[in-house]
Every structure is written in structure tokens, then in C-alpha cells.
XYZ file of C-alpha atoms in Angstrom:
474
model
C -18.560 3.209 5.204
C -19.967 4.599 8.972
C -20.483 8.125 7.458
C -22.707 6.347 4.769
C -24.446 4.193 7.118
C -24.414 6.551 10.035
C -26.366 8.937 7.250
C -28.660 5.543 6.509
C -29.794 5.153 10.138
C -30.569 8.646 10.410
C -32.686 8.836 7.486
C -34.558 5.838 8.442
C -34.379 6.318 12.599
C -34.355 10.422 13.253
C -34.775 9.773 16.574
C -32.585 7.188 17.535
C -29.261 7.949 19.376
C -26.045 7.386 17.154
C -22.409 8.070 18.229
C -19.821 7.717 16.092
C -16.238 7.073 17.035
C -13.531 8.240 14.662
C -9.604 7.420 16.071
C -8.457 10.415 14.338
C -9.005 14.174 14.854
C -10.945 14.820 11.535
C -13.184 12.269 9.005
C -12.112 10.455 5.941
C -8.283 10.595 6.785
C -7.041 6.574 6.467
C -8.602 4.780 3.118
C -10.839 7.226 2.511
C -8.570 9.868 2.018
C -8.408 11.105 -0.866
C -4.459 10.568 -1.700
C -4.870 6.920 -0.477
C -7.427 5.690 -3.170
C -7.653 6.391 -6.994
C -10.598 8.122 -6.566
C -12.262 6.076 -9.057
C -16.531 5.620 -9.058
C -16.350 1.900 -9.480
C -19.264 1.904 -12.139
C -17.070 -1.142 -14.436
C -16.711 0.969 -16.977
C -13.008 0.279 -16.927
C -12.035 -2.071 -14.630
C -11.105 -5.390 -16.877
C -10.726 -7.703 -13.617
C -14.611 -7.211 -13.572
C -15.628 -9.152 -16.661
C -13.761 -12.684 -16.887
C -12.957 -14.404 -19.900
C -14.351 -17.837 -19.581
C -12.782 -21.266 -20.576
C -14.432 -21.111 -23.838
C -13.460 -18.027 -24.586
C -16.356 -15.999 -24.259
C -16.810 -13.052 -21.570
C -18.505 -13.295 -18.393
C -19.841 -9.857 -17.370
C -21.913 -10.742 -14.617
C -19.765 -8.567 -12.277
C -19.373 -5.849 -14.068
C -23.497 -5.281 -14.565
C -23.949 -5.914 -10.953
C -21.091 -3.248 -9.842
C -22.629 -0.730 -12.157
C -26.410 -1.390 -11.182
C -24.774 -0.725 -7.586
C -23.526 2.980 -8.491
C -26.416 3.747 -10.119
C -27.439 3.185 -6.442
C -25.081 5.463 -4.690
C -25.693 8.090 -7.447
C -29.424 8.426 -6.473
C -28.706 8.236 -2.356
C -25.976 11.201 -3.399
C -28.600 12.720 -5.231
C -31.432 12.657 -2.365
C -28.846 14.045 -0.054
C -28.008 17.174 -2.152
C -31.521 17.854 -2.946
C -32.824 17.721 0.540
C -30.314 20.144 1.327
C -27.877 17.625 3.495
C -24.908 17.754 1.149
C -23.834 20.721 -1.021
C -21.572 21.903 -3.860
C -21.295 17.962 -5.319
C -18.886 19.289 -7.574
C -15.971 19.211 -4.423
C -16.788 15.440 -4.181
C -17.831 14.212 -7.690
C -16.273 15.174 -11.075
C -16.996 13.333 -14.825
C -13.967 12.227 -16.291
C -13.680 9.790 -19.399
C -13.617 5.995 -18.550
C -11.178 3.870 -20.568
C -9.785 0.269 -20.724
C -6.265 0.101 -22.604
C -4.509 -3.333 -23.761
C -1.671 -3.946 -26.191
C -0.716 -7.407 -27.504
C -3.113 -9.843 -29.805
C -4.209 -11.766 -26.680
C -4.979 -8.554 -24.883
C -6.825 -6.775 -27.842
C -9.032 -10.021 -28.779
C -9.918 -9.964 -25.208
C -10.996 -6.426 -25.135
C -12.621 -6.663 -28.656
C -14.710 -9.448 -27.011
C -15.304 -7.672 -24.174
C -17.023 -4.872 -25.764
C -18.980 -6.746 -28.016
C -20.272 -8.429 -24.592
C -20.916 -4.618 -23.254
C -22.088 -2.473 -25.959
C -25.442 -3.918 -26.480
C -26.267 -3.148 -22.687
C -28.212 -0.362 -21.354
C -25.730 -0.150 -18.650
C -22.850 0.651 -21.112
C -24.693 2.108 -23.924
C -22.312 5.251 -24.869
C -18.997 2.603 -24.997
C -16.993 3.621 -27.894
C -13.883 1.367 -29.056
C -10.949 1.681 -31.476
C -7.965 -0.039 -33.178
C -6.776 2.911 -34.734
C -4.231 4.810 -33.247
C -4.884 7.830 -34.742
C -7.917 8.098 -32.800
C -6.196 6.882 -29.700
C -3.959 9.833 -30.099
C -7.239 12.265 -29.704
C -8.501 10.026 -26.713
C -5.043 9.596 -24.684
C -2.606 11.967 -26.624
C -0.347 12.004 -23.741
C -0.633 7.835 -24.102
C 0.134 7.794 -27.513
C 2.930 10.553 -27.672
C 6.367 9.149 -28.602
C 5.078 5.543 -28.448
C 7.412 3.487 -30.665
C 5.730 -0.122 -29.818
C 4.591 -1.846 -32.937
C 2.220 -4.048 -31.223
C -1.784 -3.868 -31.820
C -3.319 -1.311 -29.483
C -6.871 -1.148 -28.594
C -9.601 0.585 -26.321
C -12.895 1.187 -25.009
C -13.950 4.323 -23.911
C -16.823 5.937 -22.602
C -17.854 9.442 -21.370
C -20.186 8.553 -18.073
C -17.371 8.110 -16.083
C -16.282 10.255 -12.444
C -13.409 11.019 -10.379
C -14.658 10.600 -6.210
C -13.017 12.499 -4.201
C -14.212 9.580 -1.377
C -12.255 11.921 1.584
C -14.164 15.179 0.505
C -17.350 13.399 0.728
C -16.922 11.170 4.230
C -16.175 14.649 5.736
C -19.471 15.604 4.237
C -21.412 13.228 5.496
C -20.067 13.396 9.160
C -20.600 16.955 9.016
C -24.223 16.558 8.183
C -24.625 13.904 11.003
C -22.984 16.077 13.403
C -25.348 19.222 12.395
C -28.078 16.463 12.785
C -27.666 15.628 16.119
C -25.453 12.313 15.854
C -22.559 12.514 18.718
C -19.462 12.636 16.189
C -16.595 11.822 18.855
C -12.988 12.343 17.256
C -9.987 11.432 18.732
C -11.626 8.513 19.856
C -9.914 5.008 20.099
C -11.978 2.235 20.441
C -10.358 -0.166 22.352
C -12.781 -3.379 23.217
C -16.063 -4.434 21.957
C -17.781 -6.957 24.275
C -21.118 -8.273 25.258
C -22.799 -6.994 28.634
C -24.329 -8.983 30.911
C -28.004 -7.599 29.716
C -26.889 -8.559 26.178
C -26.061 -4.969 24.654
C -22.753 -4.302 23.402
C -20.093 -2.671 25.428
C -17.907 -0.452 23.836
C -14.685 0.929 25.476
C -13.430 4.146 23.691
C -10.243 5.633 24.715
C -9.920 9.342 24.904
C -6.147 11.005 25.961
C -5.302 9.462 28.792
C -9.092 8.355 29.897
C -11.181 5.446 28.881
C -15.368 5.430 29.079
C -17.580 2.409 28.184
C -20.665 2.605 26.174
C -23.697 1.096 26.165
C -25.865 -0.104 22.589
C -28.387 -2.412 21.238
C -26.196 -2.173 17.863
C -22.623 -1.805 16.348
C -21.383 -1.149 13.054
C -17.741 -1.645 12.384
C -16.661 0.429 9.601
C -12.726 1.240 10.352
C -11.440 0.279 7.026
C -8.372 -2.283 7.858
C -8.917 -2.035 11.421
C -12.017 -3.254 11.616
C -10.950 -7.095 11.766
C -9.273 -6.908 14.844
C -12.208 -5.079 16.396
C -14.824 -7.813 14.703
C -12.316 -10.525 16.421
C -12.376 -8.978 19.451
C -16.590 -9.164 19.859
C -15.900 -12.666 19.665
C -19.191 -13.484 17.598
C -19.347 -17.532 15.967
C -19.665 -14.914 12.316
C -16.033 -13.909 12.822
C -14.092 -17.035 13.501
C -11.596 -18.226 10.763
C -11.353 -14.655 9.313
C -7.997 -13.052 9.107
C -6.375 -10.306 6.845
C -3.345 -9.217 4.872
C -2.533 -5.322 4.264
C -1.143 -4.816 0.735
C 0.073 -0.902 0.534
C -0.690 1.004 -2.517
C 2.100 3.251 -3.965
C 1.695 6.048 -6.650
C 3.301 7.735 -9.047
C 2.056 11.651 -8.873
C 2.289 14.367 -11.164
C 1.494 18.192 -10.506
C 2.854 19.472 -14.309
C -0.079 21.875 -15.272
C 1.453 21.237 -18.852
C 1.647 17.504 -18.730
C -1.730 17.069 -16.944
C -3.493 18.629 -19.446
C -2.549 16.431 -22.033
C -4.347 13.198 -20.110
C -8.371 13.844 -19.183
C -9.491 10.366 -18.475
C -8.762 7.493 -16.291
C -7.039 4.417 -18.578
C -7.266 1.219 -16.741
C -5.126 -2.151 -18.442
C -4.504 -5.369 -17.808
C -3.176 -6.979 -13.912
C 0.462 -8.562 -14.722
C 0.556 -12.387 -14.232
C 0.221 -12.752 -10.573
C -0.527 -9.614 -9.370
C -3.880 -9.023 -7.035
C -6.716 -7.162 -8.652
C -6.285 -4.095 -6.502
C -3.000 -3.608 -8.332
C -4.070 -3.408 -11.842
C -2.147 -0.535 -13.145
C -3.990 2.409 -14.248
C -3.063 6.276 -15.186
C -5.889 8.841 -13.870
C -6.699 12.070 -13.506
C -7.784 13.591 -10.399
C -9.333 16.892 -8.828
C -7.949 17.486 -5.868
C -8.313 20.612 -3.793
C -9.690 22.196 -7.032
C -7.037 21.177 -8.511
C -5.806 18.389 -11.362
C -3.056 16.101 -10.973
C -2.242 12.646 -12.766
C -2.013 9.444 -10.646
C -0.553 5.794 -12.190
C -0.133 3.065 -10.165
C -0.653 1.192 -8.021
C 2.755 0.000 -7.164
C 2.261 -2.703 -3.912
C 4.317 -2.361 -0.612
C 4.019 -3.941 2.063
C 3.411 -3.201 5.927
C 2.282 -5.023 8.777
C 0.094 -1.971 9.581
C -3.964 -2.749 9.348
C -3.909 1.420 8.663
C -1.544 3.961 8.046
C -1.544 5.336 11.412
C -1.925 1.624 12.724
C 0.370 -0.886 14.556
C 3.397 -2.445 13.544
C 2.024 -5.264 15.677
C -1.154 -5.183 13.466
C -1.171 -8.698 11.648
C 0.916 -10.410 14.142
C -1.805 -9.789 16.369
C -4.825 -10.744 14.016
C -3.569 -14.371 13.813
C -5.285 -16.452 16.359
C -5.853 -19.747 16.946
C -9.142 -20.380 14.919
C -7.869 -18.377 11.716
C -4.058 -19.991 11.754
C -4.860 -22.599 9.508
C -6.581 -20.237 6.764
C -2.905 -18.275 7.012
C -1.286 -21.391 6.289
C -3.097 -22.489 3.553
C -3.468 -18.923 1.720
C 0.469 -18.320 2.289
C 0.614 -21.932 0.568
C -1.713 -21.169 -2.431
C -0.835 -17.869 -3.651
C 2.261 -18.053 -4.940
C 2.175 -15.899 -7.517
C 0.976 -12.795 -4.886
C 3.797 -13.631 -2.816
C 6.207 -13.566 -5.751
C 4.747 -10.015 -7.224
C 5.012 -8.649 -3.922
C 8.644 -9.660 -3.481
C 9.039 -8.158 -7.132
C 7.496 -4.553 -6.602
C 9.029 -4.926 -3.018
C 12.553 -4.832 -4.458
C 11.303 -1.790 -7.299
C 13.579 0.979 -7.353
C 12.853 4.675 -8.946
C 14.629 4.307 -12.383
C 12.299 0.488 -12.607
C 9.186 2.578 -11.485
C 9.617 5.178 -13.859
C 10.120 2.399 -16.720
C 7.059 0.970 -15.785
C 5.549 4.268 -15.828
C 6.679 5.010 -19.173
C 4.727 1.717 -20.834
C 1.956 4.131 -20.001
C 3.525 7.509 -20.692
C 6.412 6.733 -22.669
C 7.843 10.807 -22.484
C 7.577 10.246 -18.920
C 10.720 12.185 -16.674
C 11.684 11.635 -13.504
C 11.310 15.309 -12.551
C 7.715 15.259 -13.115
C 6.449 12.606 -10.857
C 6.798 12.480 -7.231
C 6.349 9.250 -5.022
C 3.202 8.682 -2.945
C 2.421 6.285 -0.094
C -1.222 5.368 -0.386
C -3.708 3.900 1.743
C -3.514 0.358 3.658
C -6.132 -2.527 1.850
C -6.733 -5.439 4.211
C -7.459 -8.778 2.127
C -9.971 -10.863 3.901
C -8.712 -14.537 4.012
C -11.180 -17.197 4.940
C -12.839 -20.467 4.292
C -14.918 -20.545 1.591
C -17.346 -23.810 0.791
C -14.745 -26.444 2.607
C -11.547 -24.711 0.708
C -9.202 -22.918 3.752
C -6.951 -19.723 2.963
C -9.162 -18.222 0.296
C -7.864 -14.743 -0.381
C -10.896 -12.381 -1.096
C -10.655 -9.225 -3.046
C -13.659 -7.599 -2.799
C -16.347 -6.073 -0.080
C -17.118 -8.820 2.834
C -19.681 -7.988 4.888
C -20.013 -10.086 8.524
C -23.278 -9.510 10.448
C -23.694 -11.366 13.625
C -26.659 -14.262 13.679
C -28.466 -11.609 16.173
C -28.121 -9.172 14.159
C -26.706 -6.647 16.801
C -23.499 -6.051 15.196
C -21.798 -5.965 11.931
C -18.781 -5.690 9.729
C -17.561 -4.297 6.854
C -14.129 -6.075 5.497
C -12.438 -6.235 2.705
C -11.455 -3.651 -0.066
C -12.669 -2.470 -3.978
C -14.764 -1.202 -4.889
C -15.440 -0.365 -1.271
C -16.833 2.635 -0.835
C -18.187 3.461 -4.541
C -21.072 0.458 -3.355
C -21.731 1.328 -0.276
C -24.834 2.439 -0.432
C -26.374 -0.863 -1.544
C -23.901 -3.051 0.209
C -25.388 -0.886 3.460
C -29.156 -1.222 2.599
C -28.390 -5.011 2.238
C -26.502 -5.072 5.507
C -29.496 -3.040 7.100
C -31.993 -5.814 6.254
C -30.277 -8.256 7.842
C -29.537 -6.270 11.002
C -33.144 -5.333 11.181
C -35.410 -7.172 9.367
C -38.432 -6.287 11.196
C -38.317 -2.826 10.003
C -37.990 -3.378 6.239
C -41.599 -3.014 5.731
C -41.741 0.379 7.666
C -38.459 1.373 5.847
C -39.208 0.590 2.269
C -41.142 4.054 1.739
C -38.135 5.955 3.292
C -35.731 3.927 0.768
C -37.304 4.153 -2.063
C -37.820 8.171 -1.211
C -33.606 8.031 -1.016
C -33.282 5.467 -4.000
C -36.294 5.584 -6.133
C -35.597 2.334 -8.518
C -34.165 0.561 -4.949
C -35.061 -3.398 -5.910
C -35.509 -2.485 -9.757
C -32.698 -3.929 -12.158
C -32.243 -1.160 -14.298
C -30.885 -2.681 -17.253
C -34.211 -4.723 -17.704
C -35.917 -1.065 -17.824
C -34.181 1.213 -20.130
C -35.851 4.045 -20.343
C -35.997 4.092 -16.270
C -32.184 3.822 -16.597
C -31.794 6.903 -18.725
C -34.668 9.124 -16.812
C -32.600 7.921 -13.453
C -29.209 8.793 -15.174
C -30.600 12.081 -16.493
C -31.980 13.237 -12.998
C -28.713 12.393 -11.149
C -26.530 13.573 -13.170
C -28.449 17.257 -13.343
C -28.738 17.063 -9.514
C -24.664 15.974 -8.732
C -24.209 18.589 -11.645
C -22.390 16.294 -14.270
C -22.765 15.750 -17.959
C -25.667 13.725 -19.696
């Protein structure tokens, strides 16, 4: 999130002095990283949590066109950057990969049937192909389908547009760039205290070794992944009051097999189990990483009271304060069910993982897959139109009445949106400059403030020219 809007200001503002403060000794390392995420470019071509099945049964996919209108977006600000010559080789941060959704069950295949008859007439999903049969699921997902004994109905969407981000490739990227570019990239940098001066900037005081130095600046941007709550609480803006957070872990199941991974190309996304947050909906991917494939399914949930992986164990004790204790309350009150599924993957031991794994892959073996800790999500919890504890699973952005500083919260799809979530953040920050900035955006994002699936044939010329430029398939 700073890389991307670090690269924003720059691109509007070349002359405006930027430092960026990074805690650890090199970018991208916490949620960004590219063993902490599932790599995934949120486009909803997969994700089922994004279209809701309303009370009458029909499907609401109001989410699911905006989240895709989004990374159309971030493809075309990817796109500028490689063909102005300030990112390279976009094949070491973007890969096509297959996009699938995969139920079993009556109630889960009517669902998906439904949902694709909601899709498929949308320019935005045009290529979505779907099956019943199983003998064409074993050419889509052979690894899926191989020594699967389940009787029940089977079904899936699939569709080739699809990618695999490798999100920690890219942030280093981008602070490379900004670096080259004159920005003052500062690692090993803690930022301590964020607090307004006396002539109304914004003090920050960054910790470096064993020394500490203030800084001076008309604006902040807070993009630390989990940690940036208790940095937003500590400006003390009106914006930030009530807000408080809960870290879910991610866990994965990895495996390395050259043999086995070549059997799955595609990333297969199901169902969330009764109860379970929307982060956790389980899913069975491939991945390039280091040049190399692997398979990831997961997430498992754990739990820490770390904001990061390299954070606190004091973390969440210390982000409950007086004017958020009564949204804790409330949202440990209310979600029941989370607090149940968490005690249940909590108490998840190897042999019940790998049974788990195996509704996926059902020739799964232990000796193939390996264990990973992923990255730290932070929930946002707030009050939302009089309710208290409402538990948020999506991208909150806080931006101070002023304008002077801002906040990114929350988790997916995170950094897949950024781009537009940033722009949007931008305009609020600085609204006097839209007007001078609307040539420079549209020169980054040529159909910025253009719904694409209103224009069709814009959507396919804009599909056609990114995906020559980031060097993936029509």
C-alpha cells in the first residue's frame, strides 16, 4: 500500500519531498510477502464470498463487478509503469493462471449454477466456462478429481483471465523505483509516534538503532499493514476513535513435488465452512515463486496477539483503549461462530489438516506438504450506522477531516485494489488538486472514472493492451 501510493504521489508531485519509513531492512517482507498471502489478483473471478445469495434466492453480484472493475484498474497503473520504463520483467511479479470456483453438495452446486448464470452474461466475466460433468473436471483439476470416491454432485466455473501476484516481488519493485527516483527510502526505520506540531504539521518520530529523529510533514500516509492501527490511534485524530482490530493468522499447507504440482495449474476457490471469516475460505493454488511452482491450500486460522509477524506480543492488548472498549465487547459478544472456528482450527492437529487437505486432494500424503506460517490480517472492528462491534472484512480506509493524514486498515483484497482504493484516498486528501491531476491519471489509467462493463469493446481494447504490456495471455 505506501509503495503504491508513494509511486502515486510521485507521478502526480515529481517534485515534492517523500520519505518513506519501512521497520524492516528490505520492502514487502510482513503481508506483502509473498509466502504470507495467496498471491491471488482479486479480480472475483473465484472468490464465492463476493457474490451473495439473497433471501429470495437470487445472486447479488454487486461486489464482485466492483472488485473486478477495480483490477482492471491496477492492471492499467501496472501497465503505465512498465511502459514508461519504471518497472521491468512483469513476468517476476504477475503470472496467468486459471481461475476456478469448486462446490460439492446440491445446495452448493444450485448456488454456483446460479451464480454463473448471474456472471456469464457480463462483459466483466465473459470467457466463464462451467461444468457438471466430471469428466471434464478431471481435464480442468485432474489432481482434484484423482481418486475422488464422493458420490455427491460436483460443479465449477472456470475461467482463463486469471493471475498469480507475487505482491512481495512487486512492493520491492516499486520502492526500488522510488528510491532510483529520488524518494528517501529509510529501512530499518521504526516509527515510533505520530503527533501534531505546534504549527499544525505532523511530527513523526522514527527510531533508528539506538537513536531516535523527528520529522517534519504537511502529510502522512499510514500503510503498515496490521500495524498501522496503533499508529492511526496514536495521531489521535476524531476519524480514528472507536476503531480497534483483531489479527487472525493464516496457515498453509505447501507443496514443492515437481510431480504433484504439475498435475494442478489453477487456483480452485470453494465454499467458507459455517462460521468461518471470509479470509479463510479454503482454496488450493498454484504459485510462482522464485521462478519456481509450488501448490498452496489453505488457509488454516491461528491465532496471535501480534498486529505483524515481527510485531508485539503486547500488540492487541495495547490497541484496546478506552473509546474502542465497548466495540470489543460487543464484537466478542456477536460473533460467535468466529470465536468457535477459531477455537476449532486452534486445536487442528497434522493428521486433521491433512484430512482436510485431502477433501481437496484426496491422494494427498503427508510427505508432500510442509507447514507454513503466513502473514498477520488485522480485522477492523467498529461502529457502523448505530450497531457497536461490527467486524469488517475488507479494505477500510480512515482519512482525517483535514485531510493531512490517512489510513489504510483492514485486509482482502488489499493490495490487488490498491490502486483505486489510493486514487480515491488521494481525492480526499487533496481535493484541490484533482483538476490539475486528472490529465496525469488518466495518462496512468486511461478509462480512470469509466465503468467498463457499460463499454465493452473499451473493456476488451483495455484488456488486450494490458495484458500484451504485463506479457500475459489474451
Amino acid at each position: 500500500m505506501s509503495a503504491t501510493l508513494g509511486t502515486l504521489l510521485h507521478e502526480l508531485e515529481p517534485d515534492w519531498k517523500i520519505t518513506l519509513f519501512e521497520k524492516l531492512d528490505k520492502a514487502g517482507e510482513e503481508s506483502s510477502n509473498e509466502w504470507n498471502n495467496a498471491g491471488t489478483g482479486h479480480s472475483a473471478l473465484c472468490e464465492l464470498n463476493y457474490s451473495v445469495e439473497q433471501k429470495d434466492g437470487s445472486i447479488d453480484i454487486t461486489k464482485a463487478r466492483r472488485i473486478n472493475e477495480q483490477f482492471q484498474i491496477t492492471r492499467q497503473f501496472w501497465s503505465y509503469l512498465i511502459e514508461n520504463g519504471k518497472l521491468d520483467n512483469p513476468q517476476e511479479f504477475i503470472m496467468p493462471i486459471p481461475h476456478m470456483s469448486l462446490v460439492e453438495g446440491e445446495k452448493n452446486v444450485a448456488f454456483l449454477r446460479k451464480r454463473y448464470a448471474a456472471l456469464k452474461d457480463n462483459p466483466l466475466f465473459a470467457d466463464m466456462e462451467y461444468t457438471e460433468d466430471p469428466e471434464v473436471l478431471k481435464e480442468w483439476v485432474p489432481l482434484m478429481m484423482e481418486g475422488r470416491t464422493s458420490t455427491d454432485p460436483i460443479a465449477a466455473h472456470k475461467t482463463m483471465a486469471g493471475t498469480d501476484v507475487n505482491f512481495g516481488s512487486l512492493s520491492k519493485k516499486l520502492v526500488a523505483y522510488l528510491h532510483q527516483a529520488g524518494v528517501d527510502v529509510q529501512f530499518n526505520a521504526l516509527v515510533k509516534n505520530i503527533a501534531r506540531g505546534s504549527d499544525g504539521r505532523w511530527e513523526v518520530t522514527v527510531q533508528k538503532g539506538m537513536g531516535s529523529k523527528t520529522y517534519a510533514a504537511k502529510f502522512v500516509f499510514i500503510g503498515a499493514g496490521g500495524a498501522a492501527l496503533p499508529l492511526l490511534q496514536k495521531s489521535g485524530i476524531p476519524e480514528a476513535k472507536g476503531i480497534g482490530g483483531f489479527p487472525i493468522s493464516g496457515i498453509f499447507m505447501v507443496c514443492k513435488n515437481p510431480d504433484i504440482v504439475k498435475k494442478h495449474q489453477a487456483k480452485v476457490y470453494s465454499k467458507a465452512k459455517v462460521g468461518a471469516p471470509p479470509m479463510s475460505v479454503p482454496h488450493l493454488d498454484t504459485r510462482y515463486i522464485d521462478g519456481q511452482q509450488c501448490l498452496l491450500y489453505g488457509p488454516f486460522a491461528g491465532f496471535s496477539p501480534k498486529f505483524l509477524k515481527t510485531g508485539s506480543m503486547l500488540d492487541l492488548i495495547l490497541a484496546i483503549k478506552p473509546d474502542n472498549l465497548l466495540n470489543y465487547v460487543c464484537c466478542g459478544l456477536k460473533e460467535f461462530g468466529l470465536e468457535r472456528y477459531l477455537v476449532q482450527q486452534l486445536l487442528l492437529n497434522d493428521r486433521q489438516r491433512l484430512e482436510d487437505l485431502r477433501i481437496f486432494v484426496p491422494t494427498a500424503k503427508a510427505e508432500d506438504w510442509e507447514l507454513l506460517v503466513a502473514g498477520q490480517r488485522v480485522q477492523v472492528i467498529s461502529e457502523e450506522q448505530g450497531k457497536h462491534g461490527v467486524l469488517k472484512f475488507g479494505t477500510e480506509t480512515v482519512v482525517a477531516a483535514d485531510g493531512t493524514i490517512a489510513a489504510v486498515l483492514g485486509a482482502s483484497p488489499g493490495a490487488s485494489i490498491a490502486p483505486d482504493a489510493l486514487i480515491k484516498l488521494l481525492a480526499r486528501c487533496f481535493p484541490g488538486k484533482q483538476e490539475e491531476w486528472r490529465q496525469k491519471i488518466k495518462a496512468m489509467v486511461p478509462t480512470y472514472g469509466i465503468s467498463l462493463e457499460e463499454h465493452p469493446d473499451l473493456l476488451k481494447e483495455t484488456q488486450a493492451r494490458t495484458a500484451k504490456i504485463l506479457q500475459l495471455p489474451l
